[in-house]
Coordinates of C-alpha atoms in Angstrom, one line a residue:
M1 CA 121.8 90.6 -64.9
I2 CA 120.8 87.1 -66.0
V3 CA 122.4 84.1 -64.5
K4 CA 122.2 80.8 -66.3
C5 CA 124.0 78.3 -64.2
W6 CA 123.5 74.6 -63.4
R7 CA 124.9 71.2 -62.7
G8 CA 123.0 68.1 -61.9
T9 CA 123.8 64.8 -60.3
M10 CA 121.6 61.7 -60.4
D11 CA 120.8 60.4 -63.9
F12 CA 122.3 63.1 -66.1
E13 CA 124.1 66.5 -66.1
L14 CA 121.2 68.9 -65.5
L15 CA 122.6 72.3 -66.2
T16 CA 125.4 74.6 -67.3
S17 CA 123.8 78.0 -67.9
S18 CA 123.7 81.8 -67.5
V19 CA 123.0 84.8 -65.0
V20 CA 120.8 87.8 -65.8
S21 CA 120.2 90.6 -63.3
A22 CA 117.0 92.5 -63.5
N23 CA 113.9 93.4 -61.5
L24 CA 111.1 90.8 -61.0
Q25 CA 108.5 93.6 -61.5
A26 CA 106.8 93.8 -64.9
T27 CA 105.5 90.9 -66.8
W28 CA 108.5 88.6 -67.2
G29 CA 108.0 85.3 -65.6
T30 CA 104.2 85.5 -65.1
G31 CA 102.9 82.7 -67.4
P32 CA 103.5 80.0 -70.0
D33 CA 104.9 82.5 -72.5
L34 CA 107.9 83.0 -70.3
T35 CA 110.6 84.6 -72.4
L36 CA 113.9 82.7 -72.9
L37 CA 116.6 84.3 -70.8
S38 CA 118.9 84.3 -73.8
Q39 CA 116.4 86.6 -75.5
S40 CA 116.0 88.9 -72.5
G41 CA 119.4 90.5 -72.5
P42 CA 123.1 89.7 -72.1
T43 CA 123.8 86.5 -70.1
L44 CA 126.7 85.1 -68.3
D45 CA 127.6 81.4 -68.1
M46 CA 127.5 80.4 -64.5
P47 CA 128.6 77.1 -62.9
V48 CA 126.3 75.3 -60.5
P49 CA 126.9 74.8 -57.7
S50 CA 128.6 78.1 -56.9
S51 CA 127.9 81.6 -55.7
F52 CA 127.6 84.0 -58.6
N53 CA 129.5 86.8 -56.8
D54 CA 133.1 86.0 -57.5
V55 CA 132.9 84.1 -60.8
G56 CA 133.0 87.1 -63.1
Q57 CA 134.9 90.3 -63.3
D58 CA 131.9 92.6 -62.8
A59 CA 132.1 94.6 -59.5
Q60 CA 128.4 95.3 -59.7
L61 CA 127.6 91.6 -59.8
R62 CA 129.9 90.8 -56.9
S63 CA 127.8 93.1 -54.6
F64 CA 124.5 92.7 -56.4
V65 CA 121.3 92.8 -54.3
G66 CA 118.1 91.8 -56.0
W67 CA 116.7 89.3 -58.5
V68 CA 118.9 87.1 -60.7
W69 CA 117.6 84.3 -63.0
Y70 CA 119.1 81.0 -63.8
E71 CA 117.9 78.9 -66.7
R72 CA 118.7 75.6 -68.3
E73 CA 117.3 73.3 -70.9
A74 CA 117.5 69.6 -70.1
V75 CA 116.6 66.6 -72.3
L76 CA 114.8 63.9 -70.4
P77 CA 115.0 60.2 -71.0
Q78 CA 112.0 58.8 -72.9
R79 CA 111.0 56.6 -70.1
W80 CA 110.5 59.6 -67.8
T81 CA 108.2 61.4 -70.3
Q82 CA 106.1 58.5 -71.5
D83 CA 105.7 56.3 -68.4
L84 CA 102.8 57.7 -66.4
G85 CA 103.8 55.4 -63.6
T86 CA 107.0 57.5 -63.1
R87 CA 107.0 60.5 -60.9
V88 CA 109.5 63.2 -62.0
V89 CA 110.9 65.5 -59.3
L90 CA 113.0 68.7 -59.5
R91 CA 115.1 69.2 -56.5
I92 CA 117.1 72.4 -55.6
G93 CA 119.7 71.8 -52.9
S94 CA 120.1 75.4 -51.9
A95 CA 119.0 78.7 -53.4
H96 CA 120.0 81.8 -51.5
Y97 CA 117.7 83.4 -50.5
Y98 CA 114.2 83.5 -51.9
A99 CA 113.5 81.4 -55.0
I100 CA 110.7 81.1 -57.5
V101 CA 110.8 78.2 -60.0
W102 CA 109.2 77.7 -63.4
V103 CA 109.3 74.6 -65.6
N104 CA 108.5 75.2 -69.3
G105 CA 107.2 78.6 -68.3
V106 CA 104.8 77.2 -65.6
H107 CA 105.2 78.2 -62.0
V108 CA 106.0 75.1 -59.9
A109 CA 107.5 76.2 -56.6
E110 CA 108.6 79.0 -54.2
H111 CA 110.9 78.7 -51.3
E112 CA 112.1 81.1 -48.6
G113 CA 115.5 80.3 -46.9
G114 CA 118.9 80.0 -48.4
H115 CA 120.4 76.8 -47.0
L116 CA 117.9 74.0 -47.2
P117 CA 116.5 71.9 -50.1
F118 CA 113.1 72.1 -51.7
E119 CA 111.5 70.2 -54.6
A120 CA 108.5 70.1 -56.9
D121 CA 106.7 67.2 -58.6
I122 CA 106.9 68.2 -62.3
S123 CA 105.5 64.9 -63.8
K124 CA 102.4 66.5 -65.4
L125 CA 104.4 69.2 -67.1
V126 CA 107.0 66.9 -68.7
Q127 CA 104.5 64.1 -69.5
S128 CA 101.9 66.3 -71.1
G129 CA 103.2 66.3 -74.7
P130 CA 105.6 64.9 -77.3
L131 CA 108.5 67.1 -76.2
S132 CA 111.3 65.5 -74.1
S133 CA 112.9 68.8 -73.2
C134 CA 112.5 70.5 -69.9
R135 CA 113.3 74.2 -69.5
I136 CA 114.0 75.1 -65.9
T137 CA 114.0 78.7 -64.8
I138 CA 114.9 79.8 -61.2
A139 CA 114.6 83.4 -60.0
I140 CA 116.6 84.1 -56.8
N141 CA 116.5 87.2 -54.6
N142 CA 119.2 87.6 -52.0
T143 CA 117.7 90.6 -50.2
L144 CA 117.6 90.2 -46.4
T145 CA 114.9 91.9 -44.3
P146 CA 114.2 92.0 -40.6
H147 CA 112.0 88.9 -40.9
T148 CA 114.3 86.7 -43.0
L149 CA 116.8 84.2 -41.4
P150 CA 119.4 85.6 -41.2
P151 CA 117.8 89.1 -40.9
G152 CA 119.1 92.2 -42.6
T153 CA 117.9 95.7 -43.6
I154 CA 118.0 97.8 -46.7
L155 CA 119.4 101.3 -46.1
Y156 CA 118.3 103.9 -48.6
K157 CA 120.8 106.7 -49.0
T158 CA 118.7 109.8 -49.7
D159 CA 121.3 112.5 -49.6
T160 CA 121.6 113.2 -53.4
S161 CA 124.7 115.3 -52.8
K162 CA 126.5 112.1 -51.8
Y163 CA 124.6 109.3 -53.5
P164 CA 122.8 108.8 -56.8
K165 CA 119.0 108.8 -56.7
G166 CA 117.6 105.5 -55.5
Y167 CA 120.9 104.3 -54.0
F168 CA 120.7 101.7 -51.3
V169 CA 122.9 99.1 -49.5
Q170 CA 122.2 95.8 -47.8
D171 CA 123.0 96.1 -44.1
I172 CA 123.6 92.9 -42.1
N173 CA 124.5 92.1 -38.5
F174 CA 126.6 89.0 -39.2
D175 CA 130.3 88.8 -40.0
F176 CA 130.4 86.8 -43.3
F177 CA 129.8 87.7 -46.9
N178 CA 126.2 87.4 -48.1
Y179 CA 127.1 85.1 -51.0
A180 CA 124.1 84.2 -53.3
G181 CA 123.1 81.9 -56.0
L182 CA 122.6 78.1 -56.5
H183 CA 125.0 76.9 -53.9
R184 CA 124.3 73.2 -54.2
S185 CA 123.3 70.8 -56.9
V186 CA 120.0 71.1 -58.9
T187 CA 118.9 67.6 -59.7
L188 CA 116.1 65.7 -61.5
Y189 CA 115.1 62.3 -60.1
T190 CA 112.3 59.8 -60.4
T191 CA 110.2 57.6 -58.2
P192 CA 107.2 55.4 -58.8
T193 CA 103.9 57.2 -58.3
T194 CA 103.6 55.3 -55.0
Y195 CA 106.8 55.8 -53.1
I196 CA 108.8 56.0 -49.9
D197 CA 108.5 59.6 -48.8
D198 CA 110.4 59.8 -45.5
I199 CA 112.1 57.6 -42.9
T200 CA 112.7 58.5 -39.2
V201 CA 115.2 56.4 -37.2
T202 CA 116.1 56.7 -33.6
T203 CA 118.5 54.4 -31.7
G204 CA 119.1 53.2 -28.2
V205 CA 121.1 50.6 -26.3
D206 CA 120.0 48.0 -23.8
Q207 CA 123.1 46.5 -22.3
D208 CA 124.9 45.2 -25.4
T209 CA 121.8 45.1 -27.6
G210 CA 121.3 48.0 -30.1
L211 CA 117.8 49.2 -30.6
V212 CA 116.8 50.7 -34.0
N213 CA 113.4 52.3 -34.0
Y214 CA 112.0 53.2 -37.4
Q215 CA 109.0 54.9 -38.8
I216 CA 108.3 54.9 -42.6
F217 CA 106.1 57.3 -44.5
T218 CA 104.8 56.5 -48.0
Q219 CA 102.8 58.5 -50.5
G220 CA 100.5 57.5 -53.4
S221 CA 98.6 54.7 -51.7
E222 CA 97.5 53.6 -48.3
H223 CA 97.8 49.9 -49.3
V224 CA 101.5 49.1 -49.3
Q225 CA 103.7 46.3 -48.0
L226 CA 106.9 47.4 -46.3
D227 CA 109.8 45.1 -45.5
V228 CA 112.8 46.3 -43.5
R229 CA 116.3 44.8 -43.1
L230 CA 119.3 46.0 -41.2
L231 CA 122.7 45.0 -42.6
D232 CA 126.1 45.3 -40.9
A233 CA 129.2 46.8 -42.5
D234 CA 130.0 43.4 -44.1
G235 CA 126.5 43.2 -45.7
R236 CA 125.1 40.6 -43.4
V237 CA 121.5 40.9 -42.3
V238 CA 121.4 41.3 -38.5
A239 CA 117.7 42.2 -38.0
D240 CA 114.6 42.4 -40.1
G241 CA 111.0 43.6 -39.7
S242 CA 107.9 44.7 -41.6
G243 CA 105.3 47.4 -41.5
G244 CA 105.4 51.2 -41.2
Q245 CA 107.0 51.3 -37.8
G246 CA 108.8 49.0 -35.4
Q247 CA 112.0 48.2 -33.5
L248 CA 114.9 46.2 -34.7
Q249 CA 117.1 44.6 -32.0
V250 CA 120.8 44.0 -32.7
P251 CA 122.6 41.7 -30.3
A252 CA 126.3 42.6 -29.6
A253 CA 125.8 45.8 -31.6
H254 CA 128.7 47.9 -32.9
L255 CA 128.0 51.4 -31.6
W256 CA 128.7 54.6 -33.6
W257 CA 131.6 56.3 -31.8
P258 CA 133.2 59.7 -32.5
Y259 CA 136.6 59.9 -34.1
L260 CA 139.4 59.1 -31.7
M261 CA 137.0 57.9 -29.0
H262 CA 137.2 54.3 -30.1
E263 CA 139.5 52.1 -32.1
H264 CA 136.6 51.5 -34.6
P265 CA 134.8 54.8 -34.8
A266 CA 131.8 55.7 -37.0
Y267 CA 130.4 52.2 -37.4
L268 CA 127.4 52.4 -39.8
Y269 CA 124.7 49.8 -40.5
S270 CA 122.5 50.0 -43.5
L271 CA 118.7 50.1 -43.2
E272 CA 117.1 48.7 -46.3
V273 CA 113.4 49.6 -46.9
R274 CA 111.5 47.8 -49.6
M275 CA 108.0 48.9 -50.5
T276 CA 105.6 47.0 -52.8
A277 CA 102.1 48.1 -53.7
Q278 CA 99.3 47.0 -56.0
T279 CA 97.8 49.9 -58.1
E280 CA 95.4 50.1 -60.9
A281 CA 98.4 50.2 -63.3
G282 CA 99.8 47.0 -61.7
P283 CA 102.5 46.2 -59.1
V284 CA 104.8 49.0 -58.0
A285 CA 108.0 48.8 -56.0
D286 CA 110.3 51.3 -54.4
F287 CA 113.6 50.8 -52.5
Y288 CA 115.7 53.0 -50.2
T289 CA 118.9 52.4 -48.2
L290 CA 119.7 54.6 -45.2
P291 CA 123.0 54.6 -43.2
V292 CA 122.3 54.1 -39.5
G293 CA 124.6 54.6 -36.6
I294 CA 123.5 53.2 -33.2
R295 CA 124.4 55.6 -30.5
T296 CA 122.9 57.5 -27.6
V297 CA 123.2 61.1 -26.5
A298 CA 122.5 62.5 -23.0
V299 CA 123.3 65.6 -20.9
T300 CA 123.8 65.7 -17.2
E301 CA 124.5 68.7 -14.9
S302 CA 128.2 68.7 -15.8
Q303 CA 128.7 66.3 -18.7
F304 CA 127.8 65.6 -22.3
L305 CA 127.5 61.8 -22.8
I306 CA 127.7 59.8 -26.0
N307 CA 127.0 56.1 -25.5
G308 CA 127.1 56.8 -21.7
K309 CA 130.7 58.0 -21.8
P310 CA 131.7 61.7 -21.2
F311 CA 132.5 63.4 -24.5
Y312 CA 134.7 66.5 -24.8
F313 CA 134.2 68.6 -27.9
H314 CA 137.6 69.7 -29.2
G315 CA 137.2 71.1 -32.7
V316 CA 136.4 74.1 -34.8
N317 CA 133.8 76.4 -36.2
K318 CA 133.6 76.5 -40.0
H319 CA 132.2 78.3 -42.9
E320 CA 131.1 77.1 -46.4
D321 CA 133.5 79.6 -48.0
S322 CA 136.4 79.5 -50.5
D323 CA 138.0 81.4 -53.3
V324 CA 136.0 81.9 -56.5
R325 CA 133.2 79.5 -55.7
G326 CA 132.0 81.4 -52.6
K327 CA 129.6 79.1 -50.7
G328 CA 129.2 76.7 -53.7
F329 CA 129.7 73.0 -52.8
D330 CA 133.0 71.5 -53.9
W331 CA 134.0 67.9 -53.3
A332 CA 137.7 68.5 -53.5
L333 CA 137.5 71.3 -51.0
L334 CA 135.3 69.2 -48.7
M335 CA 137.8 66.3 -48.7
K336 CA 140.7 68.7 -48.0
D337 CA 138.8 70.1 -45.0
F338 CA 138.1 66.7 -43.6
N339 CA 141.7 65.6 -44.0
L340 CA 142.7 68.8 -42.2
L341 CA 140.2 68.0 -39.4
R342 CA 141.6 64.5 -39.0
W343 CA 145.2 65.9 -39.1
L344 CA 144.3 68.3 -36.3
G345 CA 142.8 65.6 -34.2
A346 CA 139.5 67.6 -34.1
N347 CA 136.5 65.5 -33.2
A348 CA 133.7 68.1 -33.7
F349 CA 132.6 71.3 -35.4
R350 CA 129.6 73.6 -35.5
T351 CA 127.8 74.5 -38.7
S352 CA 128.3 78.2 -38.1
H353 CA 126.0 79.9 -39.0
Y354 CA 123.6 77.9 -41.2
P355 CA 123.0 74.3 -42.3
Y356 CA 125.8 72.9 -44.5
A357 CA 125.4 70.6 -47.5
E358 CA 124.0 67.1 -47.0
E359 CA 127.3 65.6 -48.3
V360 CA 129.0 67.3 -45.3
M361 CA 126.7 65.5 -42.9
Q362 CA 127.2 62.2 -44.7
L363 CA 131.0 62.5 -44.4
C364 CA 130.7 63.3 -40.7
D365 CA 128.7 60.1 -40.2
R366 CA 131.4 58.1 -42.0
Y367 CA 134.4 59.7 -40.3
G368 CA 132.9 60.1 -36.8
I369 CA 133.1 63.9 -36.7
V370 CA 130.5 65.2 -34.2
V371 CA 128.3 68.1 -35.3
I372 CA 126.4 70.9 -33.6
D373 CA 123.9 71.6 -36.4
E374 CA 123.0 75.3 -36.5
C375 CA 120.1 77.0 -38.4
P376 CA 120.7 80.4 -40.1
G377 CA 119.6 82.3 -36.9
V378 CA 122.5 84.6 -36.9
G379 CA 122.3 88.4 -36.7
I380 CA 119.0 88.4 -34.8
V381 CA 119.6 91.7 -33.0
L382 CA 116.8 94.1 -33.9
P383 CA 113.6 94.2 -31.8
Q384 CA 111.5 93.8 -35.0
S385 CA 113.3 90.5 -35.7
Y386 CA 111.6 89.0 -32.6
G387 CA 108.0 89.5 -33.9
N388 CA 105.5 86.9 -35.0
A389 CA 106.4 86.9 -38.7
S390 CA 110.1 86.2 -37.8
L391 CA 109.1 83.6 -35.3
Q392 CA 106.8 81.7 -37.7
H393 CA 109.6 81.6 -40.3
H394 CA 112.1 80.4 -37.7
L395 CA 109.8 77.6 -36.7
Q396 CA 109.4 76.6 -40.3
V397 CA 113.2 76.6 -40.9
M398 CA 113.7 74.3 -37.9
E399 CA 111.1 71.9 -39.3
E400 CA 113.0 71.8 -42.6
L401 CA 116.4 71.4 -40.9
V402 CA 115.2 68.6 -38.6
R403 CA 113.5 66.8 -41.4
R404 CA 116.6 66.9 -43.5
D405 CA 119.2 66.0 -40.8
K406 CA 117.4 63.9 -38.2
N407 CA 118.9 60.6 -39.2
H408 CA 122.5 61.5 -39.0
P409 CA 124.3 59.9 -36.0
A410 CA 127.1 62.6 -36.2
I411 CA 124.6 65.3 -35.3
V412 CA 124.3 65.4 -31.5
M413 CA 122.8 68.8 -30.8
W414 CA 120.7 71.5 -32.6
S415 CA 121.6 75.1 -32.3
V416 CA 118.7 77.5 -33.0
A417 CA 120.7 80.8 -33.1
N418 CA 124.1 82.5 -32.9
E419 CA 124.6 85.6 -30.7
P420 CA 121.0 86.9 -30.7
T421 CA 120.3 89.9 -28.5
S422 CA 119.1 87.5 -25.8
S423 CA 118.9 90.1 -23.2
L424 CA 116.0 91.9 -25.0
K425 CA 112.6 91.3 -23.4
P426 CA 111.0 89.7 -26.5
A427 CA 113.9 87.4 -26.9
G428 CA 113.0 85.2 -23.9
Y429 CA 109.6 84.1 -25.3
Y430 CA 111.0 83.9 -28.9
L431 CA 113.9 81.6 -27.9
K432 CA 111.8 79.5 -25.5
T433 CA 109.3 78.9 -28.3
V434 CA 111.9 77.9 -30.9
I435 CA 113.7 75.6 -28.5
A436 CA 110.5 73.9 -27.4
H437 CA 109.4 73.5 -31.0
T438 CA 112.7 71.9 -31.9
K439 CA 112.5 69.5 -28.9
A440 CA 109.0 68.5 -30.0
L441 CA 110.4 67.8 -33.5
D442 CA 113.2 65.7 -32.2
P443 CA 113.1 64.7 -28.5
T444 CA 116.3 62.6 -28.9
R445 CA 118.8 65.5 -29.1
P446 CA 119.7 68.4 -26.8
V447 CA 119.0 71.9 -28.0
T448 CA 121.1 75.0 -27.5
F449 CA 121.8 78.5 -28.9
V450 CA 125.1 80.3 -28.9
T451 CA 125.2 83.4 -26.7
N452 CA 127.5 86.3 -26.2
S453 CA 125.3 87.9 -23.6
N454 CA 126.1 88.3 -19.9
F455 CA 124.9 85.3 -17.8
E456 CA 122.9 87.7 -15.5
G457 CA 120.8 89.1 -18.3
D458 CA 120.4 86.2 -20.8
L459 CA 116.7 85.4 -21.2
G460 CA 117.1 82.4 -23.4
A461 CA 119.6 80.4 -21.4
P462 CA 117.1 78.9 -19.0
Y463 CA 115.6 76.8 -21.9
V464 CA 118.8 75.3 -23.4
D465 CA 120.4 71.9 -22.4
V466 CA 124.0 73.1 -22.9
I467 CA 125.3 76.6 -22.4
C468 CA 127.3 77.6 -25.5
V469 CA 129.2 80.9 -25.0
N470 CA 131.3 83.0 -27.3
S471 CA 134.0 85.4 -25.9
Y472 CA 136.9 87.2 -27.4
Y473 CA 139.0 88.4 -24.4
S474 CA 142.0 90.6 -25.3
W475 CA 140.7 91.0 -28.8
Y476 CA 137.5 93.0 -29.0
H477 CA 138.4 94.7 -25.8
D478 CA 141.5 95.0 -23.6
Y479 CA 143.4 95.1 -26.9
G480 CA 146.8 93.4 -26.5
H481 CA 146.5 92.7 -22.8
L482 CA 146.8 88.9 -22.7
E483 CA 147.4 88.9 -19.0
V484 CA 143.7 89.5 -18.2
I485 CA 142.3 86.5 -20.1
Q486 CA 142.6 83.9 -17.4
L487 CA 140.8 86.0 -14.8
Q488 CA 138.0 87.1 -17.2
L489 CA 137.5 83.5 -18.6
R490 CA 137.3 82.0 -15.1
T491 CA 134.8 84.6 -14.1
Q492 CA 132.7 83.8 -17.2
F493 CA 132.6 80.1 -16.6
E494 CA 131.9 80.4 -12.9
G495 CA 129.1 82.9 -13.4
W496 CA 127.3 80.7 -16.0
Y497 CA 127.6 77.5 -14.0
R498 CA 126.6 79.0 -10.7
T499 CA 123.5 80.4 -12.4
Y500 CA 122.4 77.5 -14.5
H501 CA 124.2 74.3 -13.4
K502 CA 124.4 73.1 -17.0
P503 CA 127.5 71.9 -19.0
I504 CA 129.3 74.7 -20.9
I505 CA 131.0 74.8 -24.3
Q506 CA 133.4 77.6 -25.2
S507 CA 131.7 77.8 -28.6
E508 CA 134.0 80.6 -30.0
Y509 CA 137.3 82.2 -29.1
G510 CA 140.2 83.4 -31.2
A511 CA 142.2 86.2 -32.7
E512 CA 142.7 87.8 -36.1
T513 CA 146.0 86.7 -37.7
I514 CA 147.6 87.6 -41.0
A515 CA 149.7 84.8 -42.1
G516 CA 153.4 85.8 -42.2
F517 CA 153.1 88.6 -39.7
H518 CA 155.5 88.1 -36.8
E519 CA 156.4 90.2 -33.7
D520 CA 158.1 89.3 -30.4
P521 CA 156.8 90.3 -27.9
P522 CA 153.5 89.3 -29.5
L523 CA 151.4 92.1 -31.1
M524 CA 147.8 91.8 -32.4
F525 CA 147.4 90.4 -35.9
T526 CA 150.7 88.4 -35.7
E527 CA 150.9 84.6 -35.6
E528 CA 152.6 84.9 -32.2
Y529 CA 149.6 86.8 -30.7
Q530 CA 147.1 84.3 -31.9
K531 CA 149.1 81.4 -30.4
S532 CA 149.6 83.3 -27.1
L533 CA 145.9 84.1 -26.8
L534 CA 144.9 80.5 -27.4
E535 CA 147.4 79.3 -24.8
Q536 CA 145.9 81.6 -22.2
Y537 CA 142.4 80.2 -22.9
H538 CA 143.7 76.7 -22.7
L539 CA 145.1 77.1 -19.2
V540 CA 141.6 77.9 -17.9
L541 CA 139.9 75.3 -20.1
D542 CA 142.2 72.6 -18.7
Q543 CA 141.0 73.6 -15.2
K544 CA 137.3 73.8 -16.0
R545 CA 137.0 70.7 -18.2
K546 CA 137.6 68.7 -15.1
E547 CA 134.4 70.2 -13.7
Y548 CA 131.7 71.3 -16.1
V549 CA 133.2 72.6 -19.4
V550 CA 132.5 70.0 -22.0
G551 CA 134.0 71.5 -25.1
E552 CA 136.1 74.2 -27.0
L553 CA 135.6 75.2 -30.6
I554 CA 138.1 77.6 -32.1
W555 CA 137.0 80.5 -34.2
N556 CA 137.8 79.8 -37.0
F557 CA 138.9 76.8 -39.0
A558 CA 139.9 78.9 -42.0
D559 CA 139.9 82.6 -43.0
F560 CA 136.7 83.6 -44.8
M561 CA 135.2 86.4 -46.8
T562 CA 133.2 89.3 -45.2
N563 CA 131.8 92.6 -46.2
Q564 CA 134.5 95.2 -46.8
S565 CA 135.4 97.3 -43.7
P566 CA 138.5 98.9 -42.2
Q567 CA 138.5 96.0 -39.6
R568 CA 138.5 93.3 -42.2
P569 CA 141.5 93.1 -44.5
V570 CA 140.0 91.0 -47.3
G571 CA 137.9 89.0 -45.0
N572 CA 138.0 87.6 -41.4
R573 CA 141.5 86.4 -40.6
K574 CA 140.8 84.4 -37.4
G575 CA 141.4 81.1 -39.2
I576 CA 144.0 78.7 -38.0
F577 CA 144.3 78.0 -41.7
T578 CA 144.4 80.5 -44.5
R579 CA 141.4 80.6 -46.9
Q580 CA 143.6 78.5 -49.2
R581 CA 143.9 75.9 -46.3
Q582 CA 147.5 76.5 -45.5
P583 CA 148.4 76.3 -41.7
K584 CA 149.3 79.2 -39.5
S585 CA 151.4 78.6 -36.4
A586 CA 148.2 78.2 -34.3
A587 CA 147.2 75.1 -36.3
F588 CA 150.3 73.2 -35.0
L589 CA 149.5 74.4 -31.5
L590 CA 146.0 73.1 -31.7
R591 CA 147.1 69.9 -33.3
E592 CA 149.3 69.1 -30.4
R593 CA 146.6 70.0 -27.9
Y594 CA 143.8 68.1 -29.6
W595 CA 145.8 64.9 -30.0
K596 CA 146.7 65.2 -26.3
L597 CA 143.0 65.6 -25.4
A598 CA 142.1 62.6 -27.6
N599 CA 144.7 60.4 -25.8
E600 CA 143.4 61.4 -22.4
T601 CA 139.7 60.7 -23.2
R602 CA 139.9 57.3 -25.0
Y603 CA 137.9 54.6 -23.3
H604 CA 139.4 51.5 -24.8
P605 CA 142.7 50.5 -23.2
S606 CA 143.0 47.5 -25.6
V607 CA 144.6 50.0 -28.0
A608 CA 148.4 49.8 -27.7
K609 CA 149.9 52.5 -25.7
S610 CA 152.4 53.3 -28.4
Q611 CA 149.5 54.2 -30.7
C612 CA 148.3 56.9 -28.3
L613 CA 151.5 58.8 -27.7
G614 CA 153.0 61.7 -29.6
N615 CA 151.7 64.7 -31.5
G616 CA 150.2 62.9 -34.5
P617 CA 147.5 60.5 -35.6
F618 CA 147.7 56.9 -34.4
T619 CA 146.6 54.1 -36.7
L620 CA 142.9 53.3 -36.6

């Protein structure tokens, strides 16, 4: 099936196209005589960004595994195609999972990994003739193997008395639907041929002076002039410098604080970088503005510190998931989710179980929502997924993730995996290597992975800075027996801390709940059972957060789609909101708790006491 689907941002609408499904075997897509998709078979108009799975009415497309093609014809501005001093770049925000890209029939890029951006310089292709059109073709394969991230396997059903010849299914070891397609915007943008390629910012505090360390990388010429200014929120210049690296000092700096931790949270400066260069074609200039939050992060034996103050994570785990669009980015949905987070009094979430869209990270910076940024290392359970091929890919993914997200003040910790089989012998070396590599890429943030192993057998825990542990007492075992939760949870916390003396986050806990199901006494799948289970957890969390537990993240923010199974009635129902973002009873329970926690942990008594009481938001 052929999928043509696009949407662009930047200078123009890039695409609105169609989906074709087929095999990338034969000769299609091998050279400049690339056949137009519209001439290759029936096509389906497909919006971008979106997953292709739920847009149509074809059951085969919904569960399709293999190659699909997207194609779009774009008309470029004359300036782009005739000015040889202009660099034209094609950027794909996310293509799940493996992507091959052609422009005007010429192969320009390949990328492995479904959640991070990649790009190609297409200047020579669009500036080589009189045509101003640009035909962009992207082939995407959503097949998961033991060496992809996340891993998966293809199961071939060979019993021809039960299955057609050649029948296979994609098997996965993670509990969310393997949506596929172009999940984020596809854009064309331009720069000069000499340009600002990357900026790295780290921050610190010396008494009341903020320190902004910067390093700027350019491409195209070694002879450039770089001028740097830091502006406050009112547009006033508070520090300036020059050169490719340096430190800006900001007296009486406004620090970046998490939501509800300060009366003025999420303060952002603007770092302006101006590049000028002399080239054979004449003077060239480039300009970039980067939001900067001045803050520090540190971990002690029993605390997580932001700006030297103890921080307690009270928030959620999320998914990029919604009706119709699947994992496709949607601004309206994103703003709804952030309004719900603020309504809850949540101050944090984890990007379970893959990197989210860049726009999500930008909003977290603006609103003060703290992020544990997780790579797609979910479902790493098979021994062959700990081999060298998998490890090298995992290291590459961490490099791409850190490069993309390193400058966001909201991101305070990296997570390299979720629930790997960390008791397997090869897992120790594997996790040690990935964690060490991540720390080398970014020495300023702690690194973790999320475990569901026993503390006695976990071979990766010695290398993390914070223990993140998932547990589902009285759900996946001891069904219905809420009375055992407190004992089992205390045993969990005490075992982990006694063994490692590191702060602990309850990174997942919860219960499946179908909205509108009610029973008293509480029974599983009812709203009453979900509330009662959470309350049992909270009793122990309130004891242990006075010692070494530094956070709690509910599973999950909202119901989300999974593979079909008898255990999943149209998806995972552990959300405190439905998939349509309507609250279940547990949402009101958590709202009361989170606002209470926020009121207890504020560090600025100048805020009026009346603003800090009650079950709802105070005015910021």
